[in-house]
Amino acid sequence: MVSFVEVVYWVTALCCLGQKHLVTGGCTGKCCRGRNMGCSTTDWRMDRAFAKCFCDEDCVKTKDCCFDYFTECPAQDCAVSAWSFWSGCAKPCQPSVRVRVRHVEQQPGNSGEPCPRLEERAGCREYRDHRGSQCGRNSGSAFITSLEFGKGRPKHDSYGNPLNPGFCMEFKMETRTAHCTVENRPHTLWMRYITEGFKVCVACEPPALRNSSCQGDGQESDKEAALQWQAVGNPHCRGTWKKVQKTPQCTCPTQHIFIFT
């Protein structure tokens, strides 16, 4: 016959084991990256089954997380720094690309948001070579880029005097290659707005403005002449347009305003 003392002993022992299970069970101290078959225990799962459960990141996808996964392993989103300044153009005196970067300050964890892209490129053109000498001008196609690029151009000279604000050329878009719409890189998205049959405005401003003109601006051309243009940042995006008129400022819708480079 079991004595009262023995009953008390076993009840106390079972209670202690239960308390130990509650403290050490689940995902306490077991959070793991990716899929880790060793990152597991036997406890209540989120589907209310008492069985083998996991505390790795992939358990969310496989639906076999332990009941306390989201409490013990909270999601940690990726954190990145601010963008660096834009680099100079890769090549001087011709259409090229510039780059800016940012770095990861906190890696994502426990199914947190992944890191965004860390590098961004954009078309550009510089007007001095590596020795600081001014690039020579040559006739030919007009090189254009997005209005956004022009926002970073200087508005004053080194003495603080305002620069010539330039002018605007209006063109009717005649042709464009299919490459203008198939590109999906961030620095080429503006090219999608180059549409045949539409009027576009192209600003001619410093430093592209030299001797009262920009390369390929068509000021001296006949209105029926088909003039060549090319998008900076995607040499395969090119076409022809016809001059409409020269105006003091660009009045086209914002998405149809570009700048000479």
Short mmCIF file of N, CA and C in Angstrom, two decimals, residues 62-147:
data_model
loop_
_atom_site.label_atom_id
_atom_site.label_comp_id
_atom_site.label_asym_id
_atom_site.label_seq_id
_atom_site.Cartn_x
_atom_site.Cartn_y
_atom_site.Cartn_z
N THR A 62 7.26 25.69 -43.71
CA THR A 62 6.88 24.28 -43.59
C THR A 62 5.80 24.05 -42.54
N LYS A 63 5.44 25.12 -41.82
CA LYS A 63 4.34 25.09 -40.84
C LYS A 63 4.54 24.05 -39.74
N ASP A 64 5.80 23.95 -39.28
CA ASP A 64 6.07 23.03 -38.18
C ASP A 64 6.83 23.73 -37.05
N CYS A 65 6.53 25.02 -36.85
CA CYS A 65 7.18 25.79 -35.79
C CYS A 65 6.64 25.37 -34.42
N CYS A 66 7.47 25.54 -33.42
CA CYS A 66 7.00 25.36 -32.05
C CYS A 66 6.04 26.50 -31.71
N PHE A 67 5.23 26.26 -30.71
CA PHE A 67 4.15 27.20 -30.39
C PHE A 67 4.63 28.61 -30.07
N ASP A 68 5.86 28.73 -29.54
CA ASP A 68 6.34 30.05 -29.11
C ASP A 68 7.38 30.64 -30.06
N TYR A 69 7.42 30.15 -31.32
CA TYR A 69 8.46 30.61 -32.25
C TYR A 69 8.44 32.12 -32.43
N PHE A 70 7.28 32.70 -32.69
CA PHE A 70 7.22 34.14 -32.97
C PHE A 70 7.49 34.98 -31.73
N THR A 71 7.33 34.40 -30.56
CA THR A 71 7.65 35.13 -29.33
C THR A 71 9.14 35.07 -29.02
N GLU A 72 9.71 33.87 -29.14
CA GLU A 72 11.12 33.68 -28.81
C GLU A 72 12.06 34.07 -29.96
N CYS A 73 11.55 34.05 -31.19
CA CYS A 73 12.38 34.35 -32.37
C CYS A 73 11.71 35.44 -33.20
N PRO A 74 11.57 36.64 -32.67
CA PRO A 74 10.87 37.71 -33.42
C PRO A 74 11.58 38.05 -34.72
N ALA A 75 10.80 38.42 -35.72
CA ALA A 75 11.37 38.78 -37.03
C ALA A 75 12.28 39.99 -36.90
N GLN A 76 13.39 39.96 -37.62
CA GLN A 76 14.34 41.07 -37.63
C GLN A 76 14.56 41.49 -39.08
N ASP A 77 14.03 42.65 -39.44
CA ASP A 77 14.14 43.13 -40.82
C ASP A 77 15.56 43.60 -41.13
N CYS A 78 15.92 43.53 -42.38
CA CYS A 78 17.21 44.06 -42.81
C CYS A 78 17.21 45.58 -42.66
N ALA A 79 18.33 46.12 -42.23
CA ALA A 79 18.49 47.57 -42.11
C ALA A 79 19.71 47.99 -42.93
N VAL A 80 19.55 49.02 -43.75
CA VAL A 80 20.65 49.48 -44.59
C VAL A 80 20.94 50.95 -44.32
N SER A 81 22.13 51.38 -44.70
CA SER A 81 22.54 52.76 -44.51
C SER A 81 21.90 53.64 -45.58
N ALA A 82 22.10 54.93 -45.46
CA ALA A 82 21.65 55.86 -46.50
C ALA A 82 22.53 55.68 -47.74
N TRP A 83 22.04 56.14 -48.89
CA TRP A 83 22.83 56.05 -50.13
C TRP A 83 24.08 56.92 -50.01
N SER A 84 25.16 56.46 -50.58
CA SER A 84 26.37 57.28 -50.67
C SER A 84 26.16 58.36 -51.72
N PHE A 85 27.11 59.29 -51.84
CA PHE A 85 27.05 60.26 -52.93
C PHE A 85 27.28 59.52 -54.24
N TRP A 86 26.80 60.10 -55.34
CA TRP A 86 27.03 59.50 -56.65
C TRP A 86 28.52 59.57 -56.98
N SER A 87 29.02 58.52 -57.60
CA SER A 87 30.41 58.53 -58.08
C SER A 87 30.49 59.40 -59.32
N GLY A 88 31.71 59.64 -59.79
CA GLY A 88 31.87 60.31 -61.07
C GLY A 88 31.51 59.34 -62.18
N CYS A 89 31.40 59.85 -63.40
CA CYS A 89 31.11 58.97 -64.54
C CYS A 89 32.27 58.02 -64.77
N ALA A 90 31.96 56.80 -65.16
CA ALA A 90 33.01 55.80 -65.37
C ALA A 90 33.98 56.21 -66.48
N LYS A 91 33.45 56.89 -67.52
CA LYS A 91 34.30 57.34 -68.62
C LYS A 91 33.99 58.80 -68.92
N PRO A 92 35.01 59.63 -69.10
CA PRO A 92 34.77 61.04 -69.40
C PRO A 92 34.48 61.28 -70.87
N CYS A 93 33.85 62.40 -71.16
CA CYS A 93 33.66 62.88 -72.54
C CYS A 93 32.79 61.96 -73.40
N GLN A 94 31.99 61.12 -72.80
CA GLN A 94 31.09 60.25 -73.56
C GLN A 94 30.00 59.73 -72.62
N PRO A 95 28.87 59.29 -73.18
CA PRO A 95 27.82 58.73 -72.32
C PRO A 95 28.37 57.56 -71.51
N SER A 96 28.08 57.54 -70.22
CA SER A 96 28.63 56.51 -69.34
C SER A 96 27.65 56.27 -68.19
N VAL A 97 28.13 55.68 -67.12
CA VAL A 97 27.28 55.42 -65.96
C VAL A 97 27.97 55.90 -64.69
N ARG A 98 27.17 56.25 -63.70
CA ARG A 98 27.66 56.60 -62.37
C ARG A 98 27.02 55.62 -61.38
N VAL A 99 27.59 55.52 -60.19
CA VAL A 99 27.15 54.52 -59.23
C VAL A 99 27.03 55.14 -57.84
N ARG A 100 26.06 54.66 -57.07
CA ARG A 100 26.01 54.97 -55.65
C ARG A 100 25.68 53.67 -54.91
N VAL A 101 26.14 53.57 -53.67
CA VAL A 101 25.98 52.32 -52.93
C VAL A 101 25.49 52.60 -51.50
N ARG A 102 25.04 51.55 -50.85
CA ARG A 102 24.73 51.58 -49.43
C ARG A 102 25.11 50.22 -48.86
N HIS A 103 25.27 50.12 -47.55
CA HIS A 103 25.70 48.87 -46.97
C HIS A 103 24.71 48.38 -45.92
N VAL A 104 24.81 47.09 -45.62
CA VAL A 104 23.91 46.46 -44.66
C VAL A 104 24.36 46.78 -43.24
N GLU A 105 23.46 47.31 -42.44
CA GLU A 105 23.75 47.59 -41.04
C GLU A 105 23.19 46.51 -40.13
N GLN A 106 22.19 45.79 -40.58
CA GLN A 106 21.62 44.69 -39.81
C GLN A 106 21.08 43.64 -40.75
N GLN A 107 21.61 42.43 -40.64
CA GLN A 107 21.16 41.34 -41.49
C GLN A 107 19.76 40.91 -41.07
N PRO A 108 18.93 40.47 -42.01
CA PRO A 108 17.59 40.00 -41.65
C PRO A 108 17.67 38.68 -40.90
N GLY A 109 16.70 38.43 -40.07
CA GLY A 109 16.68 37.18 -39.32
C GLY A 109 15.25 36.77 -39.01
N ASN A 110 15.06 35.49 -38.80
CA ASN A 110 13.75 34.94 -38.41
C ASN A 110 12.63 35.37 -39.35
N SER A 111 12.89 35.22 -40.65
CA SER A 111 11.90 35.53 -41.70
C SER A 111 11.60 37.02 -41.79
N GLY A 112 12.54 37.88 -41.35
CA GLY A 112 12.35 39.32 -41.49
C GLY A 112 12.50 39.75 -42.93
N GLU A 113 12.19 41.02 -43.22
CA GLU A 113 12.27 41.54 -44.58
C GLU A 113 13.69 41.43 -45.12
N PRO A 114 13.87 40.93 -46.35
CA PRO A 114 15.22 40.81 -46.92
C PRO A 114 15.81 42.17 -47.26
N CYS A 115 17.08 42.19 -47.54
CA CYS A 115 17.76 43.45 -47.84
C CYS A 115 17.41 43.93 -49.25
N PRO A 116 17.22 45.24 -49.44
CA PRO A 116 16.97 45.78 -50.78
C PRO A 116 18.29 45.83 -51.55
N ARG A 117 18.23 46.27 -52.78
CA ARG A 117 19.46 46.35 -53.58
C ARG A 117 20.43 47.35 -52.94
N LEU A 118 21.71 47.04 -53.06
CA LEU A 118 22.75 47.83 -52.40
C LEU A 118 23.52 48.71 -53.37
N GLU A 119 23.22 48.59 -54.66
CA GLU A 119 23.92 49.42 -55.67
C GLU A 119 22.90 49.96 -56.66
N GLU A 120 23.09 51.18 -57.06
CA GLU A 120 22.21 51.80 -58.05
C GLU A 120 23.06 52.50 -59.09
N ARG A 121 22.70 52.33 -60.35
CA ARG A 121 23.44 52.95 -61.45
C ARG A 121 22.53 53.91 -62.21
N ALA A 122 23.14 54.90 -62.83
CA ALA A 122 22.38 55.86 -63.64
C ALA A 122 23.28 56.36 -64.76
N GLY A 123 22.65 56.71 -65.87
CA GLY A 123 23.42 57.25 -66.98
C GLY A 123 23.95 58.64 -66.65
N CYS A 124 25.08 59.01 -67.23
CA CYS A 124 25.65 60.33 -67.00
C CYS A 124 26.65 60.67 -68.12
N ARG A 125 27.11 61.90 -68.06
CA ARG A 125 28.14 62.35 -69.00
C ARG A 125 28.91 63.48 -68.36
N GLU A 126 30.23 63.42 -68.41
CA GLU A 126 31.07 64.47 -67.86
C GLU A 126 31.74 65.24 -68.99
N TYR A 127 32.08 66.49 -68.71
CA TYR A 127 32.53 67.40 -69.77
C TYR A 127 34.00 67.78 -69.65
N ARG A 128 34.70 67.11 -68.75
CA ARG A 128 36.14 67.29 -68.63
C ARG A 128 36.79 65.92 -68.53
N ASP A 129 37.99 65.80 -69.10
CA ASP A 129 38.68 64.51 -69.05
C ASP A 129 39.40 64.35 -67.71
N HIS A 130 40.16 63.26 -67.57
CA HIS A 130 40.82 62.97 -66.30
C HIS A 130 41.88 64.01 -65.94
N ARG A 131 42.36 64.76 -66.91
CA ARG A 131 43.34 65.81 -66.65
C ARG A 131 42.69 67.15 -66.36
N GLY A 132 41.38 67.20 -66.43
CA GLY A 132 40.67 68.44 -66.14
C GLY A 132 40.44 69.30 -67.36
N SER A 133 40.87 68.84 -68.52
CA SER A 133 40.69 69.62 -69.75
C SER A 133 39.26 69.44 -70.27
N GLN A 134 38.73 70.50 -70.87
CA GLN A 134 37.36 70.44 -71.38
C GLN A 134 37.27 69.50 -72.57
N CYS A 135 36.22 68.70 -72.59
CA CYS A 135 36.04 67.74 -73.68
C CYS A 135 35.73 68.48 -74.99
N GLY A 136 36.20 67.94 -76.08
CA GLY A 136 35.90 68.54 -77.38
C GLY A 136 34.47 68.24 -77.78
N ARG A 137 33.87 69.12 -78.56
CA ARG A 137 32.50 68.91 -79.03
C ARG A 137 32.52 68.18 -80.37
N ASN A 138 31.53 67.39 -80.58
CA ASN A 138 31.39 66.76 -81.88
C ASN A 138 29.92 66.72 -82.24
N SER A 139 29.63 66.83 -83.51
CA SER A 139 28.24 66.82 -83.96
C SER A 139 27.76 65.39 -84.02
N GLY A 140 26.48 65.20 -84.10
CA GLY A 140 25.94 63.85 -84.18
C GLY A 140 24.67 63.75 -83.36
N SER A 141 24.40 62.55 -82.85
CA SER A 141 23.17 62.30 -82.10
C SER A 141 23.09 63.15 -80.84
N ALA A 142 21.86 63.46 -80.45
CA ALA A 142 21.63 64.10 -79.17
C ALA A 142 21.62 63.01 -78.11
N PHE A 143 22.29 63.25 -76.99
CA PHE A 143 22.28 62.31 -75.88
C PHE A 143 21.37 62.89 -74.80
N ILE A 144 20.39 62.09 -74.39
CA ILE A 144 19.41 62.59 -73.42
C ILE A 144 19.35 61.67 -72.21
N THR A 145 18.90 62.23 -71.09
CA THR A 145 18.69 61.45 -69.88
C THR A 145 17.50 62.03 -69.13
N SER A 146 17.22 61.48 -67.95
CA SER A 146 16.02 61.86 -67.21
C SER A 146 16.12 63.25 -66.60
N LEU A 147 14.98 63.85 -66.39
CA LEU A 147 14.92 65.16 -65.73
C LEU A 147 15.51 65.09 -64.33
#
